[in-house]
Coordinates of C-alpha atoms in Angstrom, one line a residue:
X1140 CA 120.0 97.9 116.5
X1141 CA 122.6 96.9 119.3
X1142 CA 124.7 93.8 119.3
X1143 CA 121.9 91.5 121.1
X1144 CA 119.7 91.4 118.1
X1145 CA 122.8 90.9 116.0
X1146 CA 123.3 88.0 118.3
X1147 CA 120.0 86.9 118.1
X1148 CA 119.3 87.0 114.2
X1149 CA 122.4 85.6 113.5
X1150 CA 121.5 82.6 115.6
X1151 CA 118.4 82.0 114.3
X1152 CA 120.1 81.6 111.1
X1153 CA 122.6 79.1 112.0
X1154 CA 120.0 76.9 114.0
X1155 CA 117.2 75.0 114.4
X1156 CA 114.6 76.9 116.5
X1157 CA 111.2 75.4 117.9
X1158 CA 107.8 77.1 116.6
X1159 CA 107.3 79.5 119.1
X1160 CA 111.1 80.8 119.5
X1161 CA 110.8 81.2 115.7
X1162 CA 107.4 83.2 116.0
X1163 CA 109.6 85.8 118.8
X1164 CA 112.0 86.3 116.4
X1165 CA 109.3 87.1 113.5
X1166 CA 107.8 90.0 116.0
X1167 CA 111.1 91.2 117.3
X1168 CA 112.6 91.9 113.5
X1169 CA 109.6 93.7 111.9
X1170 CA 109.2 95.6 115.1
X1171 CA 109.2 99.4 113.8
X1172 CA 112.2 101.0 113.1
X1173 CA 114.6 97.6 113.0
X1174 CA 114.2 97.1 109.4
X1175 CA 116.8 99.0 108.5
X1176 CA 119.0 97.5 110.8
X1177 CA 117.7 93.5 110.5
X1178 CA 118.6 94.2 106.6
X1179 CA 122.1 95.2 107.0
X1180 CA 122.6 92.1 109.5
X1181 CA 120.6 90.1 106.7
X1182 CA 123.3 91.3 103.9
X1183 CA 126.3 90.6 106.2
X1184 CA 125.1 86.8 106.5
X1185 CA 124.8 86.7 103.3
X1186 CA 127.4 88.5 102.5
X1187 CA 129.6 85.9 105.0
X1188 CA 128.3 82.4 103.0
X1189 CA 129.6 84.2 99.9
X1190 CA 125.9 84.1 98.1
X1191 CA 126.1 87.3 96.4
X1192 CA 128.1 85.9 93.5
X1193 CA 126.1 82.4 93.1
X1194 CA 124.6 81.7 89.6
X1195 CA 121.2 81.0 89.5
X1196 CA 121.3 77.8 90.4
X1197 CA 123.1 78.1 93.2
X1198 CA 121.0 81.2 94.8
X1199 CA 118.1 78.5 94.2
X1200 CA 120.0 75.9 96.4
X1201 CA 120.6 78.6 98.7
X1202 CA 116.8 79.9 98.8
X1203 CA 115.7 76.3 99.3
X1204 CA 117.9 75.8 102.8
X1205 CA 117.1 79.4 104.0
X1206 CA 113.6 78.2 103.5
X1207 CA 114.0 75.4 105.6
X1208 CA 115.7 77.1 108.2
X1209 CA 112.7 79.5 108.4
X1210 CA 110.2 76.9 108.8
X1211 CA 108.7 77.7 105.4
X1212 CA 109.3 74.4 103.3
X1213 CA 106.6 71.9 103.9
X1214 CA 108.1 69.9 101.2
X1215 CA 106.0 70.9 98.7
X1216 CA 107.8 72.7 95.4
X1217 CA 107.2 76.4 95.7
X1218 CA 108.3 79.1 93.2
X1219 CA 109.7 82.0 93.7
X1220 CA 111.1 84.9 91.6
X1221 CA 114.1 86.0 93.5
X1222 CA 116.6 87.2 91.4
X1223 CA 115.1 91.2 92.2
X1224 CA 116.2 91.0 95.2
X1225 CA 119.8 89.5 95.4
X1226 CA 121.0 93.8 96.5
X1227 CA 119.1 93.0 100.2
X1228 CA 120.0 89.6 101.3
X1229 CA 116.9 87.6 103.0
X1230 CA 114.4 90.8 102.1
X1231 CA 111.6 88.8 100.5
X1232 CA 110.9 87.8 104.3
X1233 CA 109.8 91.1 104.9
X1234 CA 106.4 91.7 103.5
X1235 CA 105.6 88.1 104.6
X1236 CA 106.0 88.8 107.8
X1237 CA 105.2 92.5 108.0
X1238 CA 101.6 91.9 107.3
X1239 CA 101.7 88.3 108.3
X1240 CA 101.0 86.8 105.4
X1241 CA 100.9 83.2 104.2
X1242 CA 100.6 82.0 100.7
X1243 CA 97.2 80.3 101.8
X1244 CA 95.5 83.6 102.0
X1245 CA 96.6 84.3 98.6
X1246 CA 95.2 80.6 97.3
X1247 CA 91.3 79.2 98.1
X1248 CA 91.6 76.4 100.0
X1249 CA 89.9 74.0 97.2
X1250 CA 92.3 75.2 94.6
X1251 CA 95.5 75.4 96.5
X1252 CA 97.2 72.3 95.7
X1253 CA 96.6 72.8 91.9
X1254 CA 97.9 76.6 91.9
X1255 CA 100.7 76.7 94.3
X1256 CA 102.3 74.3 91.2
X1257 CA 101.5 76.9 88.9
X1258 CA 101.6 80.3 90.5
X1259 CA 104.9 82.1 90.7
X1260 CA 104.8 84.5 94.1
X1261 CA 106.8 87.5 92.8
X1262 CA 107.8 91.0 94.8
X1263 CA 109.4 93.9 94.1
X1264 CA 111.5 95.8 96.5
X1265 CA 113.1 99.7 96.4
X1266 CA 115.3 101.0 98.4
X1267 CA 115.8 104.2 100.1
X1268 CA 116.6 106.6 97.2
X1269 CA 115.0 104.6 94.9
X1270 CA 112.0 103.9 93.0
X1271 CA 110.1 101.3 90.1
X1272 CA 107.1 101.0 87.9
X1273 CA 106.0 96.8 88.5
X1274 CA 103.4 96.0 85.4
X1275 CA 101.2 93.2 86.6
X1276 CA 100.2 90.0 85.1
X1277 CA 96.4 91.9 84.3
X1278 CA 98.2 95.1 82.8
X1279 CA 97.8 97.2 85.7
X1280 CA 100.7 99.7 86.6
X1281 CA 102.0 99.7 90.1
X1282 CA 105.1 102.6 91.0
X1283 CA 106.7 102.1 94.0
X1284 CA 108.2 104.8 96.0
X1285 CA 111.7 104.2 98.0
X1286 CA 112.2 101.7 100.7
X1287 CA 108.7 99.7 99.5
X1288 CA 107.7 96.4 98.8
X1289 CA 105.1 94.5 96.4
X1290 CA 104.2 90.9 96.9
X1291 CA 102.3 89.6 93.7
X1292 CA 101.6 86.6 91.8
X1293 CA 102.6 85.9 88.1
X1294 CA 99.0 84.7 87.3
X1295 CA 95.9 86.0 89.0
X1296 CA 94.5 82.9 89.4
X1297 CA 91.3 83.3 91.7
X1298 CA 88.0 85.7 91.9
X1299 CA 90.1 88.4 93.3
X1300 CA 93.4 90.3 92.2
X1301 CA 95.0 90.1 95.2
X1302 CA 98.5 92.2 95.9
X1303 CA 100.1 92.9 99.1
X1304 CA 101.4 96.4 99.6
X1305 CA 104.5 97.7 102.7
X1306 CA 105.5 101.1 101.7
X1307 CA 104.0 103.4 99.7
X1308 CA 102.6 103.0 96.1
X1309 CA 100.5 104.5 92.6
X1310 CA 98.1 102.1 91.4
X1311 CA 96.7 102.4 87.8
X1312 CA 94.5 99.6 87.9
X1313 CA 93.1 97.9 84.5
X1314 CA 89.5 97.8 84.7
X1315 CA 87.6 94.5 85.2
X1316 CA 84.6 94.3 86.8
X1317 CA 84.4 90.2 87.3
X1318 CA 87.4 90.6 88.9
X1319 CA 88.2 93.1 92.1
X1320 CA 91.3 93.9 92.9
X1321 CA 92.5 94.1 96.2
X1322 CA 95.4 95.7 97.6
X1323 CA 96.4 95.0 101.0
X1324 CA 98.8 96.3 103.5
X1325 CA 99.2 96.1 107.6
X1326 CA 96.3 98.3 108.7
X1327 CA 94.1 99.1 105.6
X1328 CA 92.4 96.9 102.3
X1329 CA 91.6 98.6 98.9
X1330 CA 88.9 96.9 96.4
X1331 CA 88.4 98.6 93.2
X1332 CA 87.7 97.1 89.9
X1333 CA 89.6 100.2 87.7
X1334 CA 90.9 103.2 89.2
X1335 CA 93.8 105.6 90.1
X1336 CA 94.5 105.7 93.6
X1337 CA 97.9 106.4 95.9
X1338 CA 98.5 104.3 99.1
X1339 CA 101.2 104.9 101.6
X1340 CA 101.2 102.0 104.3
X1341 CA 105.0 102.6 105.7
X1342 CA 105.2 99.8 108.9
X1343 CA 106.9 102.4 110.8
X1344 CA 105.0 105.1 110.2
X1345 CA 101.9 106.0 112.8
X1346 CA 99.6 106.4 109.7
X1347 CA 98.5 104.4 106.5
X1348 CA 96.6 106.5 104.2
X1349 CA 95.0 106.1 100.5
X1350 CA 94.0 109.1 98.7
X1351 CA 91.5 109.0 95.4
X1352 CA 92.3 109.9 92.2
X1353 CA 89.6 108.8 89.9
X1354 CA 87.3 106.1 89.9
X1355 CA 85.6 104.7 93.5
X1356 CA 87.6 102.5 96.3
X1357 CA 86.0 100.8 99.2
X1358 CA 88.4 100.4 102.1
X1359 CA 88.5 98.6 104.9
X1360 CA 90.3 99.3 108.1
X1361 CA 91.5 96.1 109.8
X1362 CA 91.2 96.8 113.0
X1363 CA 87.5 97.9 112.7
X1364 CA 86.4 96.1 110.0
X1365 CA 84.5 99.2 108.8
X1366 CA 84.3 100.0 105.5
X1367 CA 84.5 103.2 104.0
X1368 CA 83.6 104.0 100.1
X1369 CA 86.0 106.5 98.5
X1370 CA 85.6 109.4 95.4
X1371 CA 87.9 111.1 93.5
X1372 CA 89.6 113.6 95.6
X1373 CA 88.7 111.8 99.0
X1374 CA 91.6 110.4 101.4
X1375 CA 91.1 108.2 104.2
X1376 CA 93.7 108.2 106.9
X1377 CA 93.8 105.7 109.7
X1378 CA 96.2 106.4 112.5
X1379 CA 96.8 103.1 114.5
X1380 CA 98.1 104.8 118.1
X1381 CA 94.3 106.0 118.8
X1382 CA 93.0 103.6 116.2
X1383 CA 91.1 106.3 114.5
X1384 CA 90.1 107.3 110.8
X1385 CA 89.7 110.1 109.1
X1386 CA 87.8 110.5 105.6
X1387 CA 88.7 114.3 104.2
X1388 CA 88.6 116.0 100.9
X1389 CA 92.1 116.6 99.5
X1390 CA 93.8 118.4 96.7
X1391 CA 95.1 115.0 95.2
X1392 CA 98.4 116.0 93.5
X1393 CA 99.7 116.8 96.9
X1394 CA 99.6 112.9 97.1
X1395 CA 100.5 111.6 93.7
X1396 CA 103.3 114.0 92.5
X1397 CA 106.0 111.6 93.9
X1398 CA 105.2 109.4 91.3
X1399 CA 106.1 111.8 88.6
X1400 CA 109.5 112.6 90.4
X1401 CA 108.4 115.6 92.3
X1402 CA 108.0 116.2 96.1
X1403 CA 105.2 117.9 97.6
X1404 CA 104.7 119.1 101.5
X1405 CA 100.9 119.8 102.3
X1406 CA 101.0 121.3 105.6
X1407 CA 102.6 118.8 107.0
X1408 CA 105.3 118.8 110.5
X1409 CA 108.6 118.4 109.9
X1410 CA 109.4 115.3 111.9
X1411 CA 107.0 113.7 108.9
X1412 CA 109.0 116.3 106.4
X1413 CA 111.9 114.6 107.3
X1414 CA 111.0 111.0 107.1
X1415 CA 110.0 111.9 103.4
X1416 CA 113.4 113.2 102.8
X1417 CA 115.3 110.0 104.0
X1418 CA 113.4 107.9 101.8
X1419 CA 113.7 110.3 98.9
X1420 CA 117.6 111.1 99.2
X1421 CA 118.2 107.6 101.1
X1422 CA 119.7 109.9 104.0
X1423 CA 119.5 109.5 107.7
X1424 CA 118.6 113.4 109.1
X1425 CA 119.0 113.7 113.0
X1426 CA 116.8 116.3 114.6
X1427 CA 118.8 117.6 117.7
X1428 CA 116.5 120.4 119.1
X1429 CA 112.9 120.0 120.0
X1430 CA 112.3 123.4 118.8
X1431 CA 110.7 122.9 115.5
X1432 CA 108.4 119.8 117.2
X1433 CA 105.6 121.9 116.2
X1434 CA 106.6 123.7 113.1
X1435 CA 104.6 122.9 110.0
X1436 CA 105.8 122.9 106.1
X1437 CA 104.1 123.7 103.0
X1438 CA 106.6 123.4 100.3
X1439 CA 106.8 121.7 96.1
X1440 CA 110.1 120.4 95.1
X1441 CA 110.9 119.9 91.1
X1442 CA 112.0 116.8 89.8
X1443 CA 115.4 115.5 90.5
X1444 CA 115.9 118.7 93.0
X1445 CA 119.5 118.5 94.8
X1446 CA 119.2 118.1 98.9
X1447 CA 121.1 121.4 99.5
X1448 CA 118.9 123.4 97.6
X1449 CA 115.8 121.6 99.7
X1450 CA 117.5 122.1 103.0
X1451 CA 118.3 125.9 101.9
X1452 CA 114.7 125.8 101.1
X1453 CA 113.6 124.3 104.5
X1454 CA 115.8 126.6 106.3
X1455 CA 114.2 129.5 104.9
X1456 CA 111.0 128.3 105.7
X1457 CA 112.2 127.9 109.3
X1458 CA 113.4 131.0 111.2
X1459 CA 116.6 130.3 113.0
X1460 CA 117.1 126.6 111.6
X1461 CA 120.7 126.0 110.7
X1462 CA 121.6 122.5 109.2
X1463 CA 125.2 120.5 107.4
X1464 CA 125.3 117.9 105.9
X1465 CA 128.2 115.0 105.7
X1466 CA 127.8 112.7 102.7
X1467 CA 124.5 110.9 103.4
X1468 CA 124.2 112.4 107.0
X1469 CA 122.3 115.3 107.8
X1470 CA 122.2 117.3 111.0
X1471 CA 119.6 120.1 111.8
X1472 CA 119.8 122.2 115.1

């Protein structure tokens, strides 16, 4: 991120903005590939106004004015669980606005002013390197691989489970036919009423896909509105640059291993290779030779696996490919 958005961010913290400069500033800081860097400028404000060792109520006074300076408080008491996510300052903004989202879509219009008293809007964030099982309020198991985001309620208070997905996640969902459960991220929606099923909806990535486990998912593709039913072993991948999806038969572990610690590589090139590695190992790995644009990887890594040994691996796999790395900084030429 260069020192203009810095600029820009920083500014938009410390004053009050019309409507529509607020809504350019929502596009320009979940544009893909800026997360990273709006986080770090998010921690230093925070970091600056001295909030990362507030008590409780103090982080609430402090949520309530960055509310207000975001345009979010209408003046009606809302609830949020926030003390997950003290380690990223400001990231519960993220999903919101990733998938622009609104607590109205989560709340019938009828009920709203009854349950937005009584519903707590929870999330749970990973970061790179990291990962978390999130048990929701119905029993259903949600594990979150690194650098993702869940936006949930405490209560499921309507017709429909609904959760909102950015990343990539493993959903063990508790059966309940009266109520669906919906999972939904930027480009793709899941309804099931008890399954298994792995969706990975990174913003930045090109792709969102949800591969079958067991059970039956219908999913819709945003963009097309067309909906697609899903059985065990099936995959759907949309790619948003030619807005197209494909519906394929798949070996499913390929696509659920992460969430037992392991790594698998189905075929896949290594620009998407490495992507998987930075969130895994919370790295940053710089390609510097367009040599191995078209090289493709088919590789399983065991639990807790060191980096050397998988670049060692990698290299071998790649004729020629030499690589160092320097702390969290890798370099392969």
């Amino acid at each position: 991120m260069g020192k203009e958005l810095g600029k820009i961010i920083r500014y938009f913290f410390s004053h009050d903005v019309s409507d529509g400069l607020r809504e350019r500033v929502y596009k320009r800081i979940t544009m893909p590939g800026e997360t990273d860097a709006v986080t770090d400028e998010m921690r230093k404000i925070w970091d600056d106004q001295n909030n990362a060792l507030m008590d409780d109520d103090s982080v609430e006074e402090a949520y309530s004015d960055l509310s207000v300076r975001l345009g979010l408080d209408d003046g009606k008491k809302k609830t949020f669980n926030i003390k997950k996510i003290l380690r990223i300052a400001a990231i519960w903004i993220i999903p919101l606005l990733v998938l622009g989202l609104s607590i109205n879509e989560y709340i019938s219009y009828d009920a709203q002013q009854k349950l937005l008293s009584e519903v707590v809007m929870r999330q749970r964030f990973t970061a790179m390197g990291e990962d978390a099982i999130v048990v929701l309020p119905d029993g259903s198991k949600v594990h979150l691989n690194s650098g993702s985001i869940l936006l949930y309620p405490s209560r499921f208070a309507s017709k429909e489970r609904k959760v909102y997905l950015s990343g990539e996640a493993f959903f063990e969902v508790t059966k309940d036919k009266t109520h669906p459960f919906i999972v939904n991220t930027q480009y793709l929606r899941m309804k099931v009423l008890g399954t298994k099923f792995n969706v990975s909806a990174y913003p930045a990535d090109k792709k969102a896909q949800t591969t079958l486990k067991t059970g039956r998912v219908e999913v819709t593709v945003e963009t097309t509105n067309k909906k697609y039913i899903l059985n065990p072993n099936d995959q759907l991948t949309y790619t948003c640059g030619n807005n197209s999806t494909v519906l394929s038969k798949v070996k499913t572990a390929y696509y659920t291993e992460w969430s037992a610690g392991s790594l698998s590589i189905n075929d896949e090139p290594l620009s998407t290779v490495i992507e998987k590695l930075e969130r895994y190992y919370n790295v940053k790995i710089r390609l510097t030779t367009s040599r191995y644009n078209n090289q493709r990887i088919i590789a399983h890594f065991n639990k807790k696996e060191s980096l050397v040994n998988v670049m060692t691996i990698i290299k071998a796999l790649i004729p020629g490919m030499e690589y160092d790395i320097q702390k969290d900084k890798v370099t392969i030429r």
